[in-house]
């Protein structure tokens, strides 16, 4: 994205947060929500005519892009409501909604005896969605190394957040066998296999090539390091907000809206990751709009997850222990400072040569 578009994002999202503070006047909130959604669509339309990075089926991918815009416009409208009105609005899509998500709902550490009946009990709709999700993520990232790292890291995220989201509490064999070995690894390679059979371009986010691990471009090129961290961060936030929004808006796990969100995100992700890969390779023939849209989606979903915490569903309001909080803070700061070092402080050989030539002249 261009710097002007980044500034536009910061200003526009800051204004949204400022004007959407809780107000229990429902009529006023609806008015502000409609105006906000209209301004969001106008802002997206003002960026120039969208021509996506995927050149085949251009009309289809334009439809996918604007479907993502309408999804975000709805989230903008929702963000201007209070938590009571927002939860009742969900009944327009499913009359069964509008009631609290039961706090005593099924968790996956009820009985951790390593027995077939317990394993079979955990092969529910969540496991099916879990497998489909990893199949689709394989289509997005298309890098076996990064996907398998994320597969392992996904379990760390669940362990880090299980004190707040009880749904993440699982038995050891659920983490290792059902999730990591069966759900994650198998469907990652099925997704990669299908994408290769369809002759879809494969990505190399770590800059491996034929290099040894210590010479991967990830360690020396800010574009590779930045894109890897951006992938890691965006997938993490998307994963967490999916559960938080479900609880904050009292959406039942089997509601069609959960699948709809997954598919909209898949469409936006296909365009966004293609744009990111083209930027990593140094290609400039793309707009960056899909990444802009994904940034909006991550930001607005996070904001809604925080704003509607009051009387949310299956969430525990407890402090995060230091042994979880501090390693996360340290990891984020290290990634941030290392990217700054690669981007602004470390000079590439060609840059040094050009500077030396200028000095000699």
GROMACS .gro file of C-alpha atoms in nm, residues 149-344:
model
  196
  149UNK     CA    1   0.528  -2.367   1.159
  150UNK     CA    2   0.189  -2.199   1.187
  151UNK     CA    3   0.031  -2.541   1.258
  152UNK     CA    4   0.255  -2.578   1.563
  153UNK     CA    5   0.217  -2.212   1.660
  154UNK     CA    6  -0.163  -2.244   1.643
  155UNK     CA    7  -0.152  -2.485   1.935
  156UNK     CA    8   0.064  -2.238   2.133
  157UNK     CA    9  -0.200  -1.968   2.071
  158UNK     CA   10  -0.472  -2.194   2.209
  159UNK     CA   11  -0.263  -2.268   2.518
  160UNK     CA   12  -0.195  -1.894   2.561
  161UNK     CA   13  -0.562  -1.795   2.547
  162UNK     CA   14  -0.736  -2.089   2.717
  163UNK     CA   15  -0.759  -1.898   3.047
  164UNK     CA   16  -0.985  -1.644   2.869
  165UNK     CA   17  -1.151  -1.869   2.609
  166UNK     CA   18  -1.239  -2.199   2.783
  167UNK     CA   19  -1.318  -2.347   2.443
  168UNK     CA   20  -0.940  -2.366   2.384
  169UNK     CA   21  -0.890  -2.605   2.675
  170UNK     CA   22  -0.797  -2.941   2.528
  171UNK     CA   23  -0.641  -3.270   2.631
  172UNK     CA   24  -0.281  -3.342   2.533
  173UNK     CA   25  -0.388  -3.602   2.274
  174UNK     CA   26  -0.634  -3.352   2.124
  175UNK     CA   27  -0.351  -3.100   2.068
  176UNK     CA   28  -0.103  -3.356   1.936
  177UNK     CA   29  -0.309  -3.619   1.752
  178UNK     CA   30  -0.640  -3.466   1.644
  179UNK     CA   31  -0.517  -3.112   1.581
  180UNK     CA   32  -0.148  -3.120   1.489
  181UNK     CA   33  -0.117  -3.460   1.320
  182UNK     CA   34  -0.463  -3.525   1.172
  183UNK     CA   35  -0.640  -3.191   1.138
  184UNK     CA   36  -0.347  -2.960   1.061
  185UNK     CA   37  -0.073  -3.158   0.886
  186UNK     CA   38  -0.293  -3.384   0.673
  187UNK     CA   39  -0.515  -3.106   0.540
  188UNK     CA   40  -0.220  -2.873   0.485
  189UNK     CA   41  -0.067  -3.123   0.245
  190UNK     CA   42  -0.402  -3.202   0.083
  191UNK     CA   43  -0.451  -2.828   0.020
  192UNK     CA   44  -0.097  -2.790  -0.117
  193UNK     CA   45  -0.141  -3.099  -0.336
  194UNK     CA   46  -0.468  -2.971  -0.483
  195UNK     CA   47  -0.322  -2.622  -0.543
  196UNK     CA   48  -0.025  -2.774  -0.729
  197UNK     CA   49  -0.255  -2.996  -0.935
  198UNK     CA   50  -0.451  -2.685  -1.031
  199UNK     CA   51  -0.116  -2.525  -1.128
  200UNK     CA   52  -0.160  -2.240  -0.884
  201UNK     CA   53   0.161  -2.048  -0.815
  202UNK     CA   54   0.342  -2.162  -0.498
  203UNK     CA   55   0.495  -1.908  -0.261
  204UNK     CA   56   0.829  -1.901  -0.080
  205UNK     CA   57   0.775  -1.659   0.209
  206UNK     CA   58   1.100  -1.751   0.383
  207UNK     CA   59   1.322  -1.697   0.077
  208UNK     CA   60   1.456  -2.052   0.096
  209UNK     CA   61   1.545  -2.134  -0.262
  210UNK     CA   62   1.839  -2.377  -0.249
  211UNK     CA   63   2.005  -2.191   0.038
  212UNK     CA   64   2.099  -2.334   0.379
  213UNK     CA   65   1.869  -2.222   0.660
  214UNK     CA   66   2.103  -1.950   0.792
  215UNK     CA   67   2.109  -1.788   0.446
  216UNK     CA   68   1.736  -1.773   0.390
  217UNK     CA   69   1.630  -1.426   0.278
  218UNK     CA   70   1.401  -1.410   0.581
  219UNK     CA   71   1.701  -1.311   0.792
  220UNK     CA   72   1.844  -1.043   0.563
  221UNK     CA   73   1.562  -0.893   0.351
  222UNK     CA   74   1.299  -0.675   0.520
  223UNK     CA   75   1.042  -0.769   0.256
  224UNK     CA   76   1.064  -1.141   0.332
  225UNK     CA   77   1.085  -1.090   0.708
  226UNK     CA   78   0.805  -0.832   0.706
  227UNK     CA   79   0.573  -1.043   0.490
  228UNK     CA   80   0.632  -1.349   0.710
  229UNK     CA   81   0.553  -1.157   1.028
  230UNK     CA   82   0.253  -0.993   0.859
  231UNK     CA   83   0.125  -1.338   0.757
  232UNK     CA   84   0.179  -1.468   1.109
  233UNK     CA   85   0.014  -1.166   1.271
  234UNK     CA   86  -0.288  -1.143   1.041
  235UNK     CA   87  -0.370  -1.515   1.061
  236UNK     CA   88  -0.334  -1.503   1.441
  237UNK     CA   89  -0.567  -1.204   1.479
  238UNK     CA   90  -0.815  -1.353   1.233
  239UNK     CA   91  -0.812  -1.682   1.426
  240UNK     CA   92  -0.874  -1.514   1.763
  241UNK     CA   93  -1.136  -1.263   1.648
  242UNK     CA   94  -1.333  -1.548   1.492
  243UNK     CA   95  -1.389  -1.692   1.841
  244UNK     CA   96  -1.428  -1.357   2.018
  245UNK     CA   97  -1.688  -1.222   1.773
  246UNK     CA   98  -1.887  -1.544   1.802
  247UNK     CA   99  -1.903  -1.495   2.179
  248UNK     CA  100  -1.946  -1.115   2.179
  249UNK     CA  101  -2.240  -1.126   1.935
  250UNK     CA  102  -2.392  -1.442   2.087
  251UNK     CA  103  -2.353  -1.638   1.764
  252UNK     CA  104  -2.399  -2.012   1.813
  253UNK     CA  105  -2.115  -2.235   1.686
  254UNK     CA  106  -2.328  -2.406   1.420
  255UNK     CA  107  -2.474  -2.083   1.276
  256UNK     CA  108  -2.426  -2.026   0.901
  257UNK     CA  109  -2.263  -1.688   0.976
  258UNK     CA  110  -1.949  -1.865   1.100
  259UNK     CA  111  -1.905  -2.038   0.763
  260UNK     CA  112  -1.994  -1.719   0.573
  261UNK     CA  113  -1.720  -1.526   0.753
  262UNK     CA  114  -1.471  -1.803   0.680
  263UNK     CA  115  -1.549  -1.794   0.306
  264UNK     CA  116  -1.541  -1.411   0.284
  265UNK     CA  117  -1.203  -1.413   0.456
  266UNK     CA  118  -1.080  -1.681   0.216
  267UNK     CA  119  -1.171  -1.463  -0.083
  268UNK     CA  120  -1.009  -1.151   0.064
  269UNK     CA  121  -0.706  -1.355   0.165
  270UNK     CA  122  -0.653  -1.497  -0.184
  271UNK     CA  123  -0.625  -1.144  -0.323
  272UNK     CA  124  -0.431  -0.999  -0.030
  273UNK     CA  125  -0.162  -1.269  -0.018
  274UNK     CA  126  -0.117  -1.251  -0.394
  275UNK     CA  127  -0.059  -0.875  -0.364
  276UNK     CA  128   0.186  -0.930  -0.079
  277UNK     CA  129   0.380  -1.192  -0.275
  278UNK     CA  130   0.406  -0.960  -0.575
  279UNK     CA  131   0.545  -0.689  -0.346
  280UNK     CA  132   0.802  -0.931  -0.202
  281UNK     CA  133   0.917  -1.012  -0.554
  282UNK     CA  134   0.944  -0.642  -0.637
  283UNK     CA  135   0.650  -0.629  -0.879
  284UNK     CA  136   0.460  -0.302  -0.874
  285UNK     CA  137   0.170  -0.389  -1.104
  286UNK     CA  138  -0.084  -0.424  -0.822
  287UNK     CA  139  -0.282  -0.178  -0.614
  288UNK     CA  140  -0.256  -0.314  -0.260
  289UNK     CA  141  -0.628  -0.257  -0.208
  290UNK     CA  142  -0.699  -0.611  -0.093
  291UNK     CA  143  -0.434  -0.571   0.178
  292UNK     CA  144  -0.598  -0.241   0.273
  293UNK     CA  145  -0.931  -0.420   0.299
  294UNK     CA  146  -0.780  -0.700   0.509
  295UNK     CA  147  -0.625  -0.441   0.743
  296UNK     CA  148  -0.968  -0.287   0.787
  297UNK     CA  149  -1.122  -0.628   0.854
  298UNK     CA  150  -0.863  -0.716   1.119
  299UNK     CA  151  -0.894  -0.374   1.285
  300UNK     CA  152  -1.274  -0.356   1.287
  301UNK     CA  153  -1.317  -0.715   1.409
  302UNK     CA  154  -1.068  -0.650   1.689
  303UNK     CA  155  -1.247  -0.328   1.782
  304UNK     CA  156  -1.588  -0.501   1.791
  305UNK     CA  157  -1.440  -0.785   2.000
  306UNK     CA  158  -1.323  -0.529   2.259
  307UNK     CA  159  -1.624  -0.297   2.249
  308UNK     CA  160  -1.883  -0.573   2.302
  309UNK     CA  161  -1.703  -0.754   2.586
  310UNK     CA  162  -1.980  -0.665   2.833
  311UNK     CA  163  -2.200  -0.969   2.906
  312UNK     CA  164  -2.028  -1.168   2.633
  313UNK     CA  165  -2.071  -1.543   2.608
  314UNK     CA  166  -1.822  -1.815   2.689
  315UNK     CA  167  -1.542  -1.584   2.811
  316UNK     CA  168  -1.365  -1.563   3.146
  317UNK     CA  169  -1.265  -1.216   3.268
  318UNK     CA  170  -0.928  -1.295   3.426
  319UNK     CA  171  -0.583  -1.140   3.409
  320UNK     CA  172  -0.323  -1.294   3.181
  321UNK     CA  173  -0.040  -1.457   3.383
  322UNK     CA  174   0.305  -1.303   3.343
  323UNK     CA  175   0.459  -1.625   3.209
  324UNK     CA  176   0.220  -1.593   2.912
  325UNK     CA  177   0.210  -1.214   2.872
  326UNK     CA  178   0.581  -1.130   2.885
  327UNK     CA  179   0.703  -1.385   2.625
  328UNK     CA  180   0.436  -1.254   2.386
  329UNK     CA  181   0.541  -0.892   2.443
  330UNK     CA  182   0.907  -0.986   2.400
  331UNK     CA  183   0.839  -1.174   2.076
  332UNK     CA  184   0.637  -0.886   1.927
  333UNK     CA  185   0.899  -0.626   2.022
  334UNK     CA  186   1.182  -0.839   1.885
  335UNK     CA  187   1.002  -0.882   1.550
  336UNK     CA  188   0.925  -0.509   1.534
  337UNK     CA  189   1.280  -0.396   1.610
  338UNK     CA  190   1.438  -0.653   1.381
  339UNK     CA  191   1.215  -0.541   1.093
  340UNK     CA  192   1.311  -0.177   1.162
  341UNK     CA  193   1.678  -0.282   1.159
  342UNK     CA  194   1.640  -0.462   0.824
  343UNK     CA  195   1.426  -0.187   0.672
  344UNK     CA  196   1.609   0.127   0.781
   0.00000   0.00000   0.00000
